mmCIF file of C-alpha atoms and ligand atoms in Angstrom:
data_model
loop_
_atom_site.group_PDB
_atom_site.id
_atom_site.type_symbol
_atom_site.label_atom_id
_atom_site.label_comp_id
_atom_site.label_asym_id
_atom_site.label_seq_id
_atom_site.Cartn_x
_atom_site.Cartn_y
_atom_site.Cartn_z
ATOM 1 C CA MET A 128 132.644 286.512 123.874
ATOM 2 C CA ASN A 129 132.034 289.725 125.884
ATOM 3 C CA PHE A 130 135.187 292.135 126.045
ATOM 4 C CA ASN A 131 133.262 294.299 128.260
ATOM 5 C CA SER A 132 129.567 294.962 127.010
ATOM 6 C CA HIS A 133 129.701 298.430 126.154
ATOM 7 C CA ALA A 134 132.833 297.780 124.424
ATOM 8 C CA ASP A 135 130.949 295.039 122.561
ATOM 9 C CA SER A 136 128.437 297.233 121.233
ATOM 10 C CA VAL A 137 131.064 300.170 120.363
ATOM 11 C CA VAL A 138 132.850 297.289 118.312
ATOM 12 C CA ARG A 139 129.637 296.825 116.281
ATOM 13 C CA VAL A 140 129.507 300.350 115.633
ATOM 14 C CA ALA A 141 132.753 300.449 114.131
ATOM 15 C CA VAL A 142 132.124 297.844 112.108
ATOM 16 C CA ALA A 143 128.764 299.419 110.874
ATOM 17 C CA LEU A 144 130.350 302.341 110.227
ATOM 18 C CA VAL A 145 133.324 301.014 108.176
ATOM 19 C CA ASN A 146 130.731 298.809 106.110
ATOM 20 C CA ALA A 147 128.287 301.539 105.568
ATOM 21 C CA LEU A 148 130.412 304.602 104.901
ATOM 22 C CA THR A 149 133.810 303.396 103.255
ATOM 23 C CA PRO A 150 133.977 302.455 99.325
ATOM 24 C CA GLY A 151 135.487 299.376 98.255
ATOM 25 C CA GLU A 152 133.378 296.165 97.292
ATOM 26 C CA ARG A 153 130.258 294.677 98.725
ATOM 27 C CA ARG A 154 129.277 291.170 98.347
ATOM 28 C CA GLY A 155 130.508 290.545 94.842
ATOM 29 C CA ARG A 156 129.568 294.120 93.659
ATOM 30 C CA PRO A 157 131.326 297.505 93.863
ATOM 31 C CA ALA A 158 130.370 299.637 96.682
ATOM 32 C CA PRO A 159 130.798 303.419 95.661
ATOM 33 C CA PRO A 160 130.952 306.365 98.297
ATOM 34 C CA PRO A 161 127.443 306.465 99.355
ATOM 35 C CA ASP A 162 125.072 309.564 98.377
ATOM 36 C CA ASP A 163 123.634 310.253 101.644
ATOM 37 C CA LEU A 164 126.352 309.601 104.129
ATOM 38 C CA ALA A 165 124.202 311.136 106.926
ATOM 39 C CA ALA A 166 121.591 308.755 106.276
ATOM 40 C CA GLU A 167 123.962 305.914 105.927
ATOM 41 C CA ALA A 168 125.541 306.967 109.152
ATOM 42 C CA ALA A 169 122.697 307.126 111.178
ATOM 43 C CA ALA A 170 121.414 303.765 110.230
ATOM 44 C CA ALA A 171 124.866 302.392 111.261
ATOM 45 C CA LEU A 172 124.745 304.142 114.377
ATOM 46 C CA ARG A 173 121.307 302.683 114.803
ATOM 47 C CA SER A 174 122.378 299.136 114.274
ATOM 48 C CA ALA A 175 123.913 299.296 117.767
ATOM 49 C CA TYR A 176 122.188 302.107 119.383
ATOM 50 C CA PRO A 177 118.392 302.078 118.033
ATOM 51 C CA ASN A 178 117.790 305.643 119.644
ATOM 52 C CA HIS A 179 120.402 307.236 117.985
ATOM 53 C CA ARG A 180 119.473 310.780 117.104
ATOM 54 C CA ASP A 181 119.659 312.195 113.299
ATOM 55 C CA VAL A 182 123.126 312.909 111.712
ATOM 56 C CA THR A 183 123.462 316.193 110.078
ATOM 57 C CA GLU A 184 125.442 315.830 106.672
ATOM 58 C CA ALA A 185 128.601 317.574 108.017
ATOM 59 C CA GLU A 186 128.851 314.808 110.947
ATOM 60 C CA GLY A 187 128.049 312.327 108.167
ATOM 61 C CA THR A 188 130.888 313.579 106.372
ATOM 62 C CA GLU A 189 133.246 313.637 109.358
ATOM 63 C CA LEU A 190 132.009 309.967 110.381
ATOM 64 C CA ALA A 191 133.217 308.792 107.095
ATOM 65 C CA GLU A 192 136.874 310.049 107.638
ATOM 66 C CA VAL A 193 136.573 308.269 110.994
ATOM 67 C CA ALA A 194 135.426 305.312 109.143
ATOM 68 C CA ALA A 195 138.487 305.142 106.555
ATOM 69 C CA ARG A 196 140.708 305.361 109.635
ATOM 70 C CA LEU A 197 139.191 302.392 111.262
ATOM 71 C CA ARG A 198 138.900 300.379 108.036
ATOM 72 C CA ALA A 199 142.921 300.716 108.389
ATOM 73 C CA VAL A 200 142.894 298.717 111.525
ATOM 74 C CA PHE A 201 140.723 296.064 110.281
ATOM 75 C CA GLY A 202 142.811 295.653 107.393
ATOM 76 C CA ALA A 203 145.899 295.582 109.520
ATOM 77 C CA VAL A 204 144.824 292.819 111.672
ATOM 78 C CA ALA A 205 143.497 291.138 108.369
ATOM 79 C CA ARG A 206 147.088 291.326 107.197
ATOM 80 C CA GLN A 207 148.464 290.022 110.475
ATOM 81 C CA ASP A 208 149.959 293.150 110.966
ATOM 82 C CA ILE A 209 148.911 293.729 114.685
ATOM 83 C CA ASP A 210 151.868 295.875 115.215
ATOM 84 C CA ALA A 211 150.249 298.566 112.606
ATOM 85 C CA ALA A 212 147.094 298.039 113.968
ATOM 86 C CA ALA A 213 148.360 298.718 117.353
ATOM 87 C CA ARG A 214 149.860 301.970 116.025
ATOM 88 C CA GLN A 215 147.061 303.238 114.038
ATOM 89 C CA VAL A 216 144.784 302.558 117.164
ATOM 90 C CA ASN A 217 147.329 304.391 119.311
ATOM 91 C CA ALA A 218 147.401 307.203 116.890
ATOM 92 C CA LEU A 219 143.921 307.540 116.999
ATOM 93 C CA LEU A 220 143.627 307.635 120.537
ATOM 94 C CA GLU A 221 145.834 310.123 120.811
ATOM 95 C CA GLU A 222 144.194 312.166 118.063
ATOM 96 C CA THR A 223 140.942 312.171 119.515
ATOM 97 C CA ARG A 224 142.393 312.079 123.035
ATOM 98 C CA ALA A 225 139.489 309.699 123.994
ATOM 99 C CA ARG A 226 138.729 310.355 128.026
ATOM 100 C CA PRO A 227 136.980 307.769 129.936
ATOM 101 C CA MET A 228 134.153 308.896 131.782
ATOM 102 C CA LEU A 229 131.335 307.210 133.850
ATOM 103 C CA GLU A 230 127.886 308.278 132.810
ATOM 104 C CA ARG A 231 124.402 306.795 133.824
ATOM 105 C CA HIS A 232 121.342 308.004 131.341
ATOM 106 C CA ASP A 233 118.173 306.515 130.059
ATOM 107 C CA GLY A 234 117.691 304.373 133.010
ATOM 108 C CA GLU A 235 121.028 302.293 132.193
ATOM 109 C CA PRO A 236 123.517 301.496 135.411
ATOM 110 C CA TRP A 237 126.681 303.224 135.375
ATOM 111 C CA HIS A 238 128.473 302.587 132.269
ATOM 112 C CA LEU A 239 131.635 303.640 130.775
ATOM 113 C CA HIS A 240 131.884 306.163 127.772
ATOM 114 C CA PHE A 241 134.588 307.572 126.022
ATOM 115 C CA HIS A 242 134.654 311.302 124.426
ATOM 116 C CA GLY A 243 136.892 313.424 122.609
ATOM 117 C CA PRO A 244 137.722 316.676 123.810
ATOM 118 C CA GLY A 245 135.421 318.850 121.553
ATOM 119 C CA GLY A 246 132.188 317.134 122.436
ATOM 120 C CA THR A 247 131.317 316.733 118.723
ATOM 121 C CA MET A 248 129.397 313.852 117.642
ATOM 122 C CA ALA A 249 131.675 312.528 115.251
ATOM 123 C CA GLY A 250 134.384 313.296 117.645
ATOM 124 C CA ASP A 251 132.947 311.227 120.350
ATOM 125 C CA TRP A 252 132.415 308.182 118.125
ATOM 126 C CA ALA A 253 136.056 308.188 116.838
ATOM 127 C CA ALA A 254 137.221 308.160 120.458
ATOM 128 C CA SER A 255 134.562 305.686 121.616
ATOM 129 C CA CYS A 256 135.365 303.389 118.274
ATOM 130 C CA ALA A 257 139.271 303.769 118.997
ATOM 131 C CA THR A 258 138.570 302.734 122.424
ATOM 132 C CA ALA A 259 136.815 299.948 121.732
ATOM 133 C CA LEU A 260 139.520 298.609 119.313
ATOM 134 C CA ALA A 261 142.186 299.182 121.588
ATOM 135 C CA ILE A 262 140.211 296.792 124.376
ATOM 136 C CA VAL A 263 139.953 294.120 121.557
ATOM 137 C CA LEU A 264 143.617 294.637 120.335
ATOM 138 C CA GLY A 265 144.705 294.584 123.897
ATOM 139 C CA SER A 266 142.787 291.331 124.761
ATOM 140 C CA GLU A 267 143.560 287.777 124.043
ATOM 141 C CA PHE A 268 140.856 288.361 120.855
ATOM 142 C CA GLY A 269 142.948 290.661 119.531
ATOM 143 C CA ASP A 270 142.990 288.795 115.736
ATOM 144 C CA ARG A 271 139.298 288.736 116.012
ATOM 145 C CA LEU A 272 138.774 291.667 113.503
ATOM 146 C CA GLY A 273 138.848 290.617 109.810
ATOM 147 C CA VAL A 274 138.183 291.788 106.488
ATOM 148 C CA CYS A 275 135.825 289.647 104.423
ATOM 149 C CA THR A 276 137.860 286.779 102.100
ATOM 150 C CA ALA A 277 135.180 286.168 99.786
ATOM 151 C CA PRO A 278 136.212 287.465 96.098
ATOM 152 C CA HIS A 279 135.142 291.083 95.633
ATOM 153 C CA CYS A 280 134.315 291.983 98.927
ATOM 154 C CA ASP A 281 135.979 293.905 101.493
ATOM 155 C CA ARG A 282 133.616 294.518 104.365
ATOM 156 C CA VAL A 283 134.977 293.895 107.841
ATOM 157 C CA TYR A 284 133.775 292.188 110.678
ATOM 158 C CA VAL A 285 134.357 291.255 114.437
ATOM 159 C CA ASP A 286 134.705 287.357 114.923
ATOM 160 C CA VAL A 287 132.487 286.951 118.228
ATOM 161 C CA SER A 288 132.417 283.136 117.330
ATOM 162 C CA ARG A 289 133.589 280.563 120.012
ATOM 163 C CA ASN A 290 136.372 278.902 118.077
ATOM 164 C CA GLY A 291 137.138 282.363 116.263
ATOM 165 C CA THR A 292 137.004 280.464 112.284
ATOM 166 C CA ARG A 293 134.790 283.503 111.023
ATOM 167 C CA ARG A 294 136.235 284.409 107.266
ATOM 168 C CA PHE A 295 133.242 286.385 105.602
ATOM 169 C CA CYS A 296 131.431 289.231 106.267
ATOM 170 C CA SER A 297 128.008 287.782 106.085
ATOM 171 C CA THR A 298 126.363 284.113 105.449
ATOM 172 C CA ALA A 299 125.554 285.960 101.964
ATOM 173 C CA CYS A 300 129.159 285.763 101.246
ATOM 174 C CA GLN A 301 129.777 282.623 103.032
ATOM 175 C CA ASN A 302 127.015 281.067 100.659
ATOM 176 C CA ARG A 303 129.091 282.575 97.553
ATOM 177 C CA VAL A 304 132.238 281.022 98.194
ATOM 178 C CA LYS A 305 130.267 277.761 98.809
ATOM 179 C CA THR A 306 128.803 277.820 95.609
ATOM 180 C CA ALA A 307 131.795 278.460 93.667
ATOM 181 C CA ALA A 308 133.613 275.829 95.504
ATOM 182 C CA PHE A 309 130.634 273.182 94.792
ATOM 183 C CA ARG A 310 130.619 274.463 91.073
ATOM 184 C CA ALA A 311 134.469 274.000 90.706
ATOM 185 C CA ARG A 312 134.109 270.485 92.197
ATOM 186 C CA GLY A 313 131.400 269.792 89.544
ATOM 187 C CA LYS A 314 133.357 270.842 86.472
ATOM 188 C CA GLY A 315 136.490 268.916 87.946
ATOM 189 C CA ARG A 316 134.553 265.637 87.828
HETATM 190 ZN ZN1 ZN B 1826 131.823 289.965 102.358
#
């Protein structure tokens, strides 16, 4: 599945930022807020953009606020409340004043970027992520954003499988659930 190649990468960034920077539960364990937001944010951005520059402490804090807003969108879709998800994305688009601009850099062909008005790194990522989620929500794949359904995990994912049957953030969570179901069947016998 391919929404639009740049949007696909930015959706991956949105997932990575939410999973790295928002507290909750991860694969059966508590996920406290990270000690080093800047390092976690840089790692999340580099998961889709390997050459991304370092993130300052202030930018890390700002990106964590962006991530909390993005998480709400995944949560709304997971609850099948697409209306709420759309309202949240629209609010983000408006606040970030996401603005499309064709750019060409690093030997790449012309491609569409989305920027906020201030030119700050976190503001630009907020605008980009809001736009990418808007592209997903506005497409036939609008229900492909999700929150892990394994016990004690609330990490998010985007389902790019052909049949759209993904339910877990990771194979780790999928295996946890499979193992638990297998044990439960054993006990029932
Ligand atoms: Zn999970």
